[in-house]
């Protein structure tokens, strides 16, 4: 497993996003909450909004595959989500949900649970731009990035490095710890 980042901190603009929200209808998080949505209703809405700008097969793959992706991600105990009540953007489209029961966000993550890795996650903006102290919890996109790092830290073959187009890696992370010796291109080596 390899995570490559172009800057000194992980997350890019995802870490700055307020919600880290995802529109994946009928996923396991929503089913646990008792949401009565169907893939057919979600596809009706999606197709009404997107139209023929993308092939129908691709639209169906997105709507149905999103639920499968969330199920796969949640199979790792480090990654968990919660329902986020955000209405569908086009409320007058057929089968739109105004109750917000198609959106999820990552659950907040205590910075202490990440340990030194919490310093490797970009943001929040108030910290990066104005010097505010790091908050005790990672929320939104920062929680998503932090949860991915937490999941990766369990695998000794996982690597995460900074990679610049010029080929110089300034900082790396391997098997849950930073590896400041990482230089240049780092490839995923299943034997390492």
PDB file of C-alpha atoms in Angstrom:
ATOM      1  CA  UNK A   1       0.000   0.000   0.000  1.00  0.00           C
ATOM      2  CA  UNK A   2       1.378   3.410  -0.935  1.00  0.00           C
ATOM      3  CA  UNK A   3       0.111   6.924  -0.259  1.00  0.00           C
ATOM      4  CA  UNK A   4       1.820   9.712  -2.183  1.00  0.00           C
ATOM      5  CA  UNK A   5       1.439  13.368  -1.252  1.00  0.00           C
ATOM      6  CA  UNK A   6       2.791  16.369  -3.157  1.00  0.00           C
ATOM      7  CA  UNK A   7       3.286  18.549  -0.069  1.00  0.00           C
ATOM      8  CA  UNK A   8       4.671  18.223   3.440  1.00  0.00           C
ATOM      9  CA  UNK A   9       1.245  17.383   4.912  1.00  0.00           C
ATOM     10  CA  UNK A  10      -1.370  14.840   3.925  1.00  0.00           C
ATOM     11  CA  UNK A  11      -4.817  15.678   2.668  1.00  0.00           C
ATOM     12  CA  UNK A  12      -4.583  18.532   0.190  1.00  0.00           C
ATOM     13  CA  UNK A  13      -7.865  20.390  -0.217  1.00  0.00           C
ATOM     14  CA  UNK A  14      -9.766  17.426   1.229  1.00  0.00           C
ATOM     15  CA  UNK A  15      -8.380  18.415   4.620  1.00  0.00           C
ATOM     16  CA  UNK A  16      -9.809  21.895   4.204  1.00  0.00           C
ATOM     17  CA  UNK A  17     -13.271  20.726   3.248  1.00  0.00           C
ATOM     18  CA  UNK A  18     -15.800  21.328   5.966  1.00  0.00           C
ATOM     19  CA  UNK A  19     -17.797  18.170   5.599  1.00  0.00           C
ATOM     20  CA  UNK A  20     -15.830  15.587   3.729  1.00  0.00           C
ATOM     21  CA  UNK A  21     -19.380  14.676   2.753  1.00  0.00           C
ATOM     22  CA  UNK A  22     -20.241  11.967   0.289  1.00  0.00           C
ATOM     23  CA  UNK A  23     -23.427  11.337  -1.668  1.00  0.00           C
ATOM     24  CA  UNK A  24     -23.682   7.563  -1.755  1.00  0.00           C
ATOM     25  CA  UNK A  25     -27.328   6.457  -1.490  1.00  0.00           C
ATOM     26  CA  UNK A  26     -28.349   3.223   0.210  1.00  0.00           C
ATOM     27  CA  UNK A  27     -24.953   2.682   1.825  1.00  0.00           C
ATOM     28  CA  UNK A  28     -24.513   0.679   5.067  1.00  0.00           C
ATOM     29  CA  UNK A  29     -24.365   3.828   7.233  1.00  0.00           C
ATOM     30  CA  UNK A  30     -27.780   4.943   5.987  1.00  0.00           C
ATOM     31  CA  UNK A  31     -29.237   1.431   6.220  1.00  0.00           C
ATOM     32  CA  UNK A  32     -28.180   1.241   9.892  1.00  0.00           C
ATOM     33  CA  UNK A  33     -30.084   4.496  10.432  1.00  0.00           C
ATOM     34  CA  UNK A  34     -33.218   2.938   8.922  1.00  0.00           C
ATOM     35  CA  UNK A  35     -33.288   5.085   5.775  1.00  0.00           C
ATOM     36  CA  UNK A  36     -35.971   3.817   3.393  1.00  0.00           C
ATOM     37  CA  UNK A  37     -34.255   4.862   0.141  1.00  0.00           C
ATOM     38  CA  UNK A  38     -33.849   2.619  -2.898  1.00  0.00           C
ATOM     39  CA  UNK A  39     -31.239   2.494  -5.645  1.00  0.00           C
ATOM     40  CA  UNK A  40     -34.020   2.979  -8.181  1.00  0.00           C
ATOM     41  CA  UNK A  41     -35.161   6.241  -6.547  1.00  0.00           C
ATOM     42  CA  UNK A  42     -31.570   7.454  -6.266  1.00  0.00           C
ATOM     43  CA  UNK A  43     -30.921   6.613  -9.923  1.00  0.00           C
ATOM     44  CA  UNK A  44     -34.091   8.439 -10.980  1.00  0.00           C
ATOM     45  CA  UNK A  45     -32.873  11.539  -9.155  1.00  0.00           C
ATOM     46  CA  UNK A  46     -29.285  11.216 -10.406  1.00  0.00           C
ATOM     47  CA  UNK A  47     -30.304  10.711 -14.015  1.00  0.00           C
ATOM     48  CA  UNK A  48     -32.700  13.672 -13.844  1.00  0.00           C
ATOM     49  CA  UNK A  49     -29.878  15.882 -12.609  1.00  0.00           C
ATOM     50  CA  UNK A  50     -27.010  14.577 -14.760  1.00  0.00           C
ATOM     51  CA  UNK A  51     -28.995  13.817 -17.898  1.00  0.00           C
ATOM     52  CA  UNK A  52     -27.099  12.269 -20.784  1.00  0.00           C
ATOM     53  CA  UNK A  53     -23.766  13.986 -20.037  1.00  0.00           C
ATOM     54  CA  UNK A  54     -22.416  10.595 -18.965  1.00  0.00           C
ATOM     55  CA  UNK A  55     -23.428   7.089 -20.059  1.00  0.00           C
ATOM     56  CA  UNK A  56     -26.286   5.506 -18.106  1.00  0.00           C
ATOM     57  CA  UNK A  57     -24.029   2.536 -17.235  1.00  0.00           C
ATOM     58  CA  UNK A  58     -21.511   4.870 -15.627  1.00  0.00           C
ATOM     59  CA  UNK A  59     -24.237   6.611 -13.637  1.00  0.00           C
ATOM     60  CA  UNK A  60     -25.541   3.296 -12.377  1.00  0.00           C
ATOM     61  CA  UNK A  61     -22.031   2.150 -11.466  1.00  0.00           C
ATOM     62  CA  UNK A  62     -21.509   5.321  -9.407  1.00  0.00           C
ATOM     63  CA  UNK A  63     -24.815   5.118  -7.549  1.00  0.00           C
ATOM     64  CA  UNK A  64     -24.619   1.394  -6.814  1.00  0.00           C
ATOM     65  CA  UNK A  65     -20.840   1.236  -6.401  1.00  0.00           C
ATOM     66  CA  UNK A  66     -20.708   3.997  -3.797  1.00  0.00           C
ATOM     67  CA  UNK A  67     -22.572   1.849  -1.291  1.00  0.00           C
ATOM     68  CA  UNK A  68     -20.174  -1.026  -1.941  1.00  0.00           C
ATOM     69  CA  UNK A  69     -17.174   1.271  -1.492  1.00  0.00           C
ATOM     70  CA  UNK A  70     -18.446   2.461   1.892  1.00  0.00           C
ATOM     71  CA  UNK A  71     -19.082  -1.130   2.966  1.00  0.00           C
ATOM     72  CA  UNK A  72     -15.513  -2.029   1.993  1.00  0.00           C
ATOM     73  CA  UNK A  73     -14.003   0.993   3.761  1.00  0.00           C
ATOM     74  CA  UNK A  74     -15.967   0.318   6.932  1.00  0.00           C
ATOM     75  CA  UNK A  75     -14.614  -3.224   7.046  1.00  0.00           C
ATOM     76  CA  UNK A  76     -11.544  -1.550   8.582  1.00  0.00           C
ATOM     77  CA  UNK A  77     -12.413  -0.488  12.158  1.00  0.00           C
ATOM     78  CA  UNK A  78     -10.343   2.703  11.760  1.00  0.00           C
ATOM     79  CA  UNK A  79     -12.735   4.034   9.135  1.00  0.00           C
ATOM     80  CA  UNK A  80     -16.266   4.963  10.124  1.00  0.00           C
ATOM     81  CA  UNK A  81     -18.934   7.328   8.917  1.00  0.00           C
ATOM     82  CA  UNK A  82     -22.145   8.905  10.138  1.00  0.00           C
ATOM     83  CA  UNK A  83     -25.237  10.221   8.420  1.00  0.00           C
ATOM     84  CA  UNK A  84     -25.075  13.901   7.525  1.00  0.00           C
ATOM     85  CA  UNK A  85     -28.511  15.441   7.006  1.00  0.00           C
ATOM     86  CA  UNK A  86     -27.920  17.436   3.835  1.00  0.00           C
ATOM     87  CA  UNK A  87     -30.724  17.655   1.288  1.00  0.00           C
ATOM     88  CA  UNK A  88     -30.200  16.722  -2.330  1.00  0.00           C
ATOM     89  CA  UNK A  89     -29.081  19.848  -4.187  1.00  0.00           C
ATOM     90  CA  UNK A  90     -31.844  19.781  -6.784  1.00  0.00           C
ATOM     91  CA  UNK A  91     -34.882  19.505  -4.553  1.00  0.00           C
ATOM     92  CA  UNK A  92     -37.409  19.777  -7.380  1.00  0.00           C
ATOM     93  CA  UNK A  93     -35.908  16.915  -9.394  1.00  0.00           C
ATOM     94  CA  UNK A  94     -37.817  13.619  -9.370  1.00  0.00           C
ATOM     95  CA  UNK A  95     -37.108  11.474  -6.282  1.00  0.00           C
ATOM     96  CA  UNK A  96     -34.986  14.167  -4.613  1.00  0.00           C
ATOM     97  CA  UNK A  97     -34.649  13.733  -0.858  1.00  0.00           C
ATOM     98  CA  UNK A  98     -35.073  16.903   1.131  1.00  0.00           C
ATOM     99  CA  UNK A  99     -34.483  15.078   4.431  1.00  0.00           C
ATOM    100  CA  UNK A 100     -30.757  14.706   3.727  1.00  0.00           C
ATOM    101  CA  UNK A 101     -30.725  10.936   3.982  1.00  0.00           C
ATOM    102  CA  UNK A 102     -28.294  10.242   1.146  1.00  0.00           C
ATOM    103  CA  UNK A 103     -25.206  11.973   2.553  1.00  0.00           C
ATOM    104  CA  UNK A 104     -22.572  10.743   4.982  1.00  0.00           C
ATOM    105  CA  UNK A 105     -19.426  12.207   6.543  1.00  0.00           C
ATOM    106  CA  UNK A 106     -16.512  10.622   8.395  1.00  0.00           C
ATOM    107  CA  UNK A 107     -16.984  10.452  12.139  1.00  0.00           C
ATOM    108  CA  UNK A 108     -14.834  12.955  14.061  1.00  0.00           C
ATOM    109  CA  UNK A 109     -11.489  11.540  15.154  1.00  0.00           C
ATOM    110  CA  UNK A 110      -9.611  12.456  18.332  1.00  0.00           C
ATOM    111  CA  UNK A 111      -6.193  13.843  17.416  1.00  0.00           C
ATOM    112  CA  UNK A 112      -4.753  11.919  20.371  1.00  0.00           C
ATOM    113  CA  UNK A 113      -5.802   8.660  18.714  1.00  0.00           C
ATOM    114  CA  UNK A 114      -3.542   9.504  15.753  1.00  0.00           C
ATOM    115  CA  UNK A 115      -0.595  10.410  17.945  1.00  0.00           C
ATOM    116  CA  UNK A 116       2.266  12.002  15.997  1.00  0.00           C
ATOM    117  CA  UNK A 117       0.436  11.326  12.742  1.00  0.00           C
ATOM    118  CA  UNK A 118      -2.069  14.070  13.630  1.00  0.00           C
ATOM    119  CA  UNK A 119       0.668  16.624  12.890  1.00  0.00           C
ATOM    120  CA  UNK A 120       0.943  15.158   9.378  1.00  0.00           C
ATOM    121  CA  UNK A 121      -2.637  16.075   8.425  1.00  0.00           C
ATOM    122  CA  UNK A 122      -3.088  19.413   6.666  1.00  0.00           C
ATOM    123  CA  UNK A 123      -5.187  22.141   8.242  1.00  0.00           C
ATOM    124  CA  UNK A 124      -7.466  23.325   9.514  1.00  0.00           C
ATOM    125  CA  UNK A 125      -7.363  26.686   7.770  1.00  0.00           C
ATOM    126  CA  UNK A 126      -7.356  28.628  11.029  1.00  0.00           C
ATOM    127  CA  UNK A 127      -4.189  26.784  12.058  1.00  0.00           C
ATOM    128  CA  UNK A 128      -2.419  26.951   8.710  1.00  0.00           C
ATOM    129  CA  UNK A 129      -3.266  30.561   7.915  1.00  0.00           C
ATOM    130  CA  UNK A 130      -3.630  32.235  11.305  1.00  0.00           C
ATOM    131  CA  UNK A 131      -1.601  30.125  13.725  1.00  0.00           C
ATOM    132  CA  UNK A 132      -4.586  28.911  15.763  1.00  0.00           C
ATOM    133  CA  UNK A 133      -3.867  25.863  17.921  1.00  0.00           C
ATOM    134  CA  UNK A 134      -4.645  22.437  16.509  1.00  0.00           C
ATOM    135  CA  UNK A 135      -8.110  21.311  17.639  1.00  0.00           C
ATOM    136  CA  UNK A 136      -8.522  18.203  19.769  1.00  0.00           C
ATOM    137  CA  UNK A 137     -10.627  16.521  17.063  1.00  0.00           C
ATOM    138  CA  UNK A 138     -10.255  16.107  13.325  1.00  0.00           C
ATOM    139  CA  UNK A 139     -13.562  16.719  11.581  1.00  0.00           C
ATOM    140  CA  UNK A 140     -14.800  16.734   8.012  1.00  0.00           C
ATOM    141  CA  UNK A 141     -12.166  16.085   5.385  1.00  0.00           C
ATOM    142  CA  UNK A 142      -9.410  16.078   8.027  1.00  0.00           C
ATOM    143  CA  UNK A 143     -11.163  13.203   9.787  1.00  0.00           C
ATOM    144  CA  UNK A 144     -11.289  11.267   6.517  1.00  0.00           C
ATOM    145  CA  UNK A 145      -7.564  11.782   5.890  1.00  0.00           C
ATOM    146  CA  UNK A 146      -6.738  10.974   9.515  1.00  0.00           C
ATOM    147  CA  UNK A 147      -8.796   7.789   9.404  1.00  0.00           C
ATOM    148  CA  UNK A 148      -7.007   6.659   6.236  1.00  0.00           C
ATOM    149  CA  UNK A 149      -3.632   7.286   7.895  1.00  0.00           C
ATOM    150  CA  UNK A 150      -4.777   5.413  11.006  1.00  0.00           C
ATOM    151  CA  UNK A 151      -5.858   2.467   8.860  1.00  0.00           C
ATOM    152  CA  UNK A 152      -2.556   2.465   6.962  1.00  0.00           C
ATOM    153  CA  UNK A 153      -0.511   2.588  10.160  1.00  0.00           C
ATOM    154  CA  UNK A 154      -1.602  -0.965  10.965  1.00  0.00           C
ATOM    155  CA  UNK A 155       0.144  -2.413   7.930  1.00  0.00           C
ATOM    156  CA  UNK A 156       3.927  -2.837   8.040  1.00  0.00           C
ATOM    157  CA  UNK A 157       4.160  -2.702   4.222  1.00  0.00           C
ATOM    158  CA  UNK A 158       2.293   0.599   3.947  1.00  0.00           C
ATOM    159  CA  UNK A 159       4.255   3.625   2.779  1.00  0.00           C
ATOM    160  CA  UNK A 160       3.352   7.272   2.495  1.00  0.00           C
ATOM    161  CA  UNK A 161       5.796   9.775   1.096  1.00  0.00           C
ATOM    162  CA  UNK A 162       6.021  13.321  -0.105  1.00  0.00           C
ATOM    163  CA  UNK A 163       6.813  13.251  -3.791  1.00  0.00           C
ATOM    164  CA  UNK A 164       7.705  16.316  -5.822  1.00  0.00           C
ATOM    165  CA  UNK A 165       7.622  16.406  -9.602  1.00  0.00           C
ATOM    166  CA  UNK A 166      11.377  16.961  -9.507  1.00  0.00           C
ATOM    167  CA  UNK A 167      11.748  13.573  -7.867  1.00  0.00           C
ATOM    168  CA  UNK A 168      12.820  14.573  -4.367  1.00  0.00           C
ATOM    169  CA  UNK A 169      10.844  13.155  -1.455  1.00  0.00           C
ATOM    170  CA  UNK A 170      11.375  15.274   1.608  1.00  0.00           C
ATOM    171  CA  UNK A 171       9.481  13.210   4.104  1.00  0.00           C
ATOM    172  CA  UNK A 172       8.168   9.698   4.208  1.00  0.00           C
ATOM    173  CA  UNK A 173       6.047   7.495   6.381  1.00  0.00           C
ATOM    174  CA  UNK A 174       6.378   3.755   6.555  1.00  0.00           C
ATOM    175  CA  UNK A 175       4.392   1.266   8.582  1.00  0.00           C
ATOM    176  CA  UNK A 176       2.925   3.827  10.963  1.00  0.00           C
ATOM    177  CA  UNK A 177       6.080   5.897  11.470  1.00  0.00           C
ATOM    178  CA  UNK A 178       7.608   8.738   9.552  1.00  0.00           C
ATOM    179  CA  UNK A 179      10.653   7.759   7.553  1.00  0.00           C
ATOM    180  CA  UNK A 180      12.724  10.881   7.033  1.00  0.00           C
ATOM    181  CA  UNK A 181      15.169   8.900   4.912  1.00  0.00           C
ATOM    182  CA  UNK A 182      12.695   8.552   2.021  1.00  0.00           C
ATOM    183  CA  UNK A 183      14.112  10.134  -1.100  1.00  0.00           C
ATOM    184  CA  UNK A 184      12.959  10.238  -4.676  1.00  0.00           C
ATOM    185  CA  UNK A 185      10.476   7.786  -6.009  1.00  0.00           C
ATOM    186  CA  UNK A 186       9.224   5.246  -3.548  1.00  0.00           C
ATOM    187  CA  UNK A 187       7.398   2.261  -4.909  1.00  0.00           C
ATOM    188  CA  UNK A 188       5.201  -0.171  -3.106  1.00  0.00           C
ATOM    189  CA  UNK A 189       7.368  -3.193  -2.452  1.00  0.00           C
ATOM    190  CA  UNK A 190       5.265  -6.106  -1.201  1.00  0.00           C
ATOM    191  CA  UNK A 191       8.402  -7.688   0.221  1.00  0.00           C
ATOM    192  CA  UNK A 192       9.458  -4.736   2.356  1.00  0.00           C
TER     193      UNK A 192
END
